Amino acid sequence: MPIEDLAREDVISAGPETSVPELAQHMRDENVGSVVITNDNIPAGIVTDRDLTTRVLAEGTAPTDHAAADVMSTDLCTVDPGAGFYEAAQVMSENGVRRLPVCDENDELVGIITADDLTELLADENQQLASVIQAQRPEY
C-alpha cells in the first residue's frame, strides 16, 4: 500500500521564525507531537515535543528566546508518496525517527506519516485477520 494512501495530508507546519511558545501551542491545539518547519512549502526541518523538552526546557533557557530555526532537527528524512509501508518503516528504523514528512517530486510537503499511523494500520490488519480466524474456527 502506498504511503499516499496512509499519510495525513493536514500537516501542521510553520516557518523557521516561529517562536517556541507558538510551536508548543500548535502542538497542543492540533494534538500532534511535531511541527514541520518549511520554507515555501519545502521542509527545512522538524520540531518535535522531544526537541522542545531536550533543547529548551532541559537547558533551562526561556522558550521565548528561541525560534523554530534554533531548535529544529535539520537532518530531515522524508518519503515519496509512492513509497510503500515497509519502505517507510525501514527509513524510520534506519534513521531512528518516528515521523516522516511526505514530499512530492518537487520536494514540496504533501503529507506526513508517523510510527503511530503505521502501528495503527498493523493493529487494524491484525484485527481483520483475527476476525477471519474466529469465523473459521470450530466452536469450543
Backbone as numpy.savetxt, mean C-alpha at the origin, in Angstrom:
# Nx Ny Nz CAx CAy CAz Cx Cy Cz
-4.56 -13.79 -11.72 -5.41 -12.62 -11.72 -4.51 -11.37 -11.72
-4.74 -10.46 -12.66 -3.91 -9.26 -12.71 -4.18 -8.32 -11.53
-3.15 -7.65 -11.11 -3.24 -6.72 -9.99 -4.27 -5.63 -10.25
-4.44 -5.23 -11.50 -5.42 -4.17 -11.78 -6.82 -4.58 -11.36
-7.09 -5.88 -11.25 -8.40 -6.35 -10.79 -8.50 -6.35 -9.27
-7.36 -6.27 -8.59 -7.33 -6.34 -7.13 -7.01 -5.01 -6.47
-6.25 -4.17 -7.16 -5.75 -2.93 -6.56 -6.87 -1.94 -6.29
-6.65 -1.16 -5.28 -7.56 -0.06 -4.97 -7.18 1.12 -5.86
-8.17 1.71 -6.49 -7.90 2.85 -7.36 -7.89 4.16 -6.60
-8.54 4.20 -5.45 -8.64 5.43 -4.67 -7.44 5.57 -3.73
-6.28 5.82 -4.31 -5.03 5.93 -3.56 -4.99 7.29 -2.86
-4.61 7.26 -1.59 -4.43 8.51 -0.86 -3.03 9.01 -1.17
-2.94 10.18 -1.74 -1.64 10.73 -2.12 -1.55 12.19 -1.68
-0.33 12.68 -1.67 -0.06 14.06 -1.28 1.25 14.49 -1.92
1.50 15.78 -1.89 2.74 16.31 -2.41 3.86 16.26 -1.38
5.09 16.40 -1.82 6.24 16.33 -0.92 6.26 17.43 0.15
5.55 18.52 -0.10 5.54 19.63 0.85 4.50 19.46 1.95
3.67 18.42 1.87 2.62 18.19 2.85 3.23 17.96 4.23
2.67 18.62 5.23 3.21 18.51 6.59 2.90 17.14 7.19
3.73 16.73 8.13 3.53 15.45 8.82 2.17 15.40 9.51
1.73 16.47 10.22 0.39 16.40 10.81 -0.71 16.19 9.76
-0.58 16.82 8.58 -1.56 16.61 7.52 -1.55 15.16 7.04
-0.36 14.58 6.90 -0.26 13.18 6.48 -0.96 12.28 7.48
-0.70 12.51 8.77 -1.32 11.70 9.82 -2.84 11.86 9.79
-3.31 13.06 9.55 -4.75 13.30 9.48 -5.36 12.57 8.28
-4.67 12.59 7.14 -5.15 11.86 5.96 -5.27 10.37 6.29
-4.24 9.82 6.93 -4.26 8.39 7.28 -5.43 8.09 8.21
-5.62 8.94 9.20 -6.73 8.74 10.14 -8.08 8.86 9.43
-8.26 9.93 8.69 -9.56 10.20 8.05 -9.92 9.16 7.00
-8.92 8.64 6.29 -9.16 7.67 5.23 -8.98 6.23 5.70
-8.59 6.06 6.96 -8.39 4.73 7.56 -7.39 3.90 6.75
-6.24 4.51 6.46 -5.17 3.84 5.72 -3.87 3.96 6.51
-2.90 3.15 6.15 -1.61 3.15 6.83 -0.50 3.79 6.04
-0.85 4.42 4.90 0.20 5.04 4.10 -0.40 6.12 3.20
0.49 7.02 2.78 0.16 8.05 1.80 1.27 8.01 0.76
0.88 7.87 -0.50 1.87 7.89 -1.58 2.18 9.36 -1.90
3.46 9.68 -1.93 3.90 11.04 -2.21 4.18 11.15 -3.71
3.52 12.10 -4.34 3.61 12.22 -5.80 4.05 13.61 -6.24
4.64 13.62 -7.42 4.92 14.84 -8.18 4.20 14.67 -9.50
3.17 15.46 -9.73 2.38 15.36 -10.97 1.90 13.94 -11.23
1.36 13.30 -10.20 0.79 11.95 -10.23 1.83 10.86 -10.50
3.11 11.18 -10.36 4.18 10.19 -10.47 4.73 9.96 -9.07
4.67 8.72 -8.57 5.13 8.46 -7.20 6.61 8.80 -7.01
6.86 9.54 -5.93 8.24 9.90 -5.57 8.64 9.20 -4.28
7.67 8.73 -3.53 7.95 8.07 -2.27 6.66 7.66 -1.59
6.80 7.16 -0.38 5.64 6.75 0.40 5.93 7.04 1.87
4.91 7.47 2.58 5.01 7.67 4.02 4.02 6.70 4.66
4.53 5.89 5.56 3.68 4.93 6.27 3.52 5.37 7.72
2.56 4.76 8.38 2.37 5.05 9.80 3.65 4.69 10.57
4.33 3.67 10.13 5.61 3.29 10.77 6.68 4.37 10.56
6.72 4.95 9.37 7.66 6.04 9.11 7.42 7.19 10.09
6.17 7.54 10.32 5.86 8.63 11.25 6.32 8.28 12.65
6.17 7.02 13.03 6.58 6.59 14.35 8.10 6.60 14.51
8.80 6.01 13.56 10.26 5.85 13.71 11.06 7.08 13.30
10.55 7.88 12.39 11.32 9.01 11.89 10.93 10.36 12.50
9.81 10.38 13.20 9.39 11.64 13.83 9.22 11.44 15.33
8.28 10.61 15.72 7.98 10.45 17.14 9.16 9.89 17.93
9.79 8.84 17.42 10.91 8.22 18.13 12.11 9.15 18.23
12.22 10.07 17.31 13.33 11.03 17.33 13.06 12.19 18.28
11.83 12.31 18.75 11.48 13.38 19.68 11.40 14.74 19.04
11.24 14.80 17.73 11.13 16.08 17.05 9.66 16.44 16.87
9.41 17.71 16.71 8.03 18.18 16.54 7.52 17.80 15.15
6.37 17.15 15.08 5.79 16.78 13.77 5.63 17.98 12.84
5.33 19.14 13.41 5.11 20.33 12.58 6.40 20.82 11.91
7.55 20.29 12.37 8.83 20.68 11.77 9.18 19.87 10.53
8.33 18.93 10.17 8.65 18.02 9.06 7.57 18.02 7.98
8.04 17.79 6.77 7.15 17.60 5.62 7.34 16.18 5.09
6.48 15.79 4.19 6.55 14.45 3.61 7.94 14.15 3.05
8.53 15.11 2.38 9.86 14.91 1.78 10.92 14.56 2.81
10.71 14.98 4.06 11.68 14.71 5.12 11.59 13.29 5.66
10.42 12.68 5.57 10.21 11.39 6.23 9.82 10.25 5.29
9.63 10.54 4.02 9.17 9.50 3.10 10.28 8.52 2.75
9.87 7.31 2.44 10.79 6.31 1.89 10.84 6.56 0.40
12.04 6.69 -0.14 12.18 7.00 -1.56 12.57 5.80 -2.41
12.95 4.71 -1.76 13.30 3.50 -2.50 12.02 2.73 -2.80
11.16 3.38 -3.56 9.81 2.91 -3.81 9.78 1.72 -4.76
9.07 0.69 -4.36 8.81 -0.46 -5.23 7.42 -0.27 -5.79
7.28 -0.48 -7.08 5.97 -0.37 -7.72 5.71 -1.63 -8.53
4.47 -1.74 -9.00 4.09 -2.89 -9.81 3.23 -2.41 -10.97
3.33 -3.11 -12.06 2.56 -2.83 -13.28 1.14 -3.36 -13.11
0.13 -2.69 -13.66 -1.25 -3.17 -13.52 -1.45 -4.60 -14.05
-0.65 -5.00 -15.01 -0.80 -6.33 -15.59 -0.07 -7.43 -14.83
0.68 -7.04 -13.80 1.40 -8.04 -13.00 0.40 -8.95 -12.30
0.83 -10.15 -12.02 -0.03 -11.11 -11.34 0.10 -11.04 -9.83
-0.82 -11.73 -9.17 -0.85 -11.82 -7.72 0.49 -12.27 -7.16
1.03 -13.36 -7.72 2.28 -13.92 -7.21 3.47 -12.99 -7.45
3.47 -12.30 -8.57 4.55 -11.33 -8.83 4.53 -10.21 -7.80
3.35 -9.70 -7.50 3.23 -8.64 -6.49 3.68 -9.15 -5.12
3.26 -10.35 -4.76 3.66 -10.94 -3.48 5.18 -11.13 -3.43
5.77 -11.53 -4.54 7.22 -11.73 -4.59 7.96 -10.40 -4.44
7.48 -9.35 -5.10 8.11 -8.03 -4.97 8.05 -7.57 -3.52
6.88 -7.76 -2.88 6.75 -7.38 -1.47 7.74 -8.16 -0.60
7.81 -9.45 -0.82 8.67 -10.31 -0.02 10.15 -9.97 -0.20
10.57 -9.83 -1.45 11.97 -9.55 -1.74 12.43 -8.19 -1.23
11.50 -7.24 -1.13 11.86 -5.88 -0.74 11.41 -5.51 0.67
10.76 -6.43 1.35 10.33 -6.17 2.72 9.34 -5.03 2.83
8.40 -4.95 1.87 7.38 -3.91 1.89 6.00 -4.53 1.94
5.04 -3.78 2.45 3.66 -4.25 2.56 2.71 -3.52 1.63
3.23 -2.51 0.92 2.38 -1.70 0.06 3.09 -1.47 -1.27
2.36 -1.67 -2.36 2.93 -1.46 -3.69 2.05 -0.51 -4.49
2.54 0.68 -4.79 1.80 1.52 -5.72 1.76 0.83 -7.09
0.66 0.98 -7.76 0.49 0.42 -9.10 0.64 1.57 -10.08
1.57 1.43 -11.02 1.87 2.51 -11.97 1.71 2.01 -13.40
1.15 2.88 -14.24 0.94 2.53 -15.65 2.22 2.70 -16.45
2.11 2.55 -17.77 3.30 2.62 -18.64 3.96 3.98 -18.65
3.26 5.02 -18.17 3.84 6.36 -18.07 4.34 6.66 -16.65
4.42 5.63 -15.83 4.84 5.73 -14.43 3.86 6.52 -13.57
2.64 6.72 -14.06 1.63 7.44 -13.29 0.93 6.49 -12.33
0.59 7.00 -11.17 -0.08 6.24 -10.13 -1.52 5.94 -10.54
-1.87 4.65 -10.57 -3.24 4.26 -10.94 -3.90 3.40 -9.86
-3.15 3.03 -8.82 -3.73 2.22 -7.76 -2.70 1.85 -6.72
-3.13 1.03 -5.77 -2.23 0.52 -4.74 -2.73 -0.86 -4.32
-1.80 -1.75 -4.06 -2.12 -3.09 -3.56 -1.30 -3.29 -2.29
-1.94 -3.86 -1.28 -1.25 -4.04 0.00 -1.21 -5.51 0.38
-0.33 -5.82 1.31 -0.26 -7.19 1.82 -1.60 -7.59 2.43
-2.28 -6.66 3.06 -3.61 -6.95 3.61 -4.59 -7.33 2.50
-4.53 -6.64 1.36 -5.41 -6.98 0.24 -5.14 -8.39 -0.25
-3.86 -8.75 -0.38 -3.49 -10.08 -0.85 -3.93 -11.14 0.16
-3.75 -10.85 1.44 -4.17 -11.78 2.48 -5.67 -11.98 2.47
-6.41 -10.90 2.29 -7.87 -10.99 2.23 -8.31 -11.83 1.03
-7.66 -11.66 -0.11 -7.99 -12.46 -1.29 -7.74 -13.93 -1.01
-6.60 -14.25 -0.40 -6.30 -15.65 -0.08 -7.33 -16.21 0.89
-7.74 -15.43 1.87 -8.75 -15.88 2.83 -10.07 -16.16 2.12
-10.45 -15.28 1.19 -11.69 -15.50 0.42 -11.60 -16.77 -0.41
-10.45 -16.98 -1.04 -10.26 -18.18 -1.86 -10.31 -19.44 -0.99
-9.69 -19.39 0.19 -9.75 -20.52 1.11 -11.17 -20.79 1.57
-11.93 -19.75 1.80 -13.33 -19.91 2.21 -14.13 -20.59 1.10
-13.88 -20.19 -0.14 -14.57 -20.82 -1.28 -14.20 -22.29 -1.38
-12.93 -22.59 -1.22 -12.47 -23.98 -1.28 -13.08 -24.79 -0.14
-13.14 -24.21 1.04 -13.75 -24.90 2.18 -15.22 -25.21 1.92
-15.92 -24.30 1.27 -17.33 -24.53 0.94 -17.48 -25.71 -0.02
-16.59 -25.81 -0.99 -16.63 -26.94 -1.92 -16.39 -28.25 -1.18
-15.38 -28.25 -0.33 -15.05 -29.46 0.43 -16.21 -29.85 1.34
-16.79 -28.88 2.03 -17.91 -29.16 2.93 -19.11 -29.71 2.17
-19.34 -29.19 0.98 -20.49 -29.64 0.18 -20.31 -31.08 -0.32
-19.06 -31.52 -0.46 -18.80 -32.84 -1.03 -18.46 -33.91 0.00
-18.32 -33.56 1.23 -17.94 -34.55 2.22 -19.18 -35.29 2.73
-18.99 -36.50 3.18 -20.14 -37.26 3.70 -20.59 -36.71 5.06
-21.84 -36.96 5.40 -22.38 -36.56 6.69 -21.69 -37.35 7.78
-21.47 -36.73 8.90 -20.89 -37.43 10.06 -21.95 -37.63 11.12
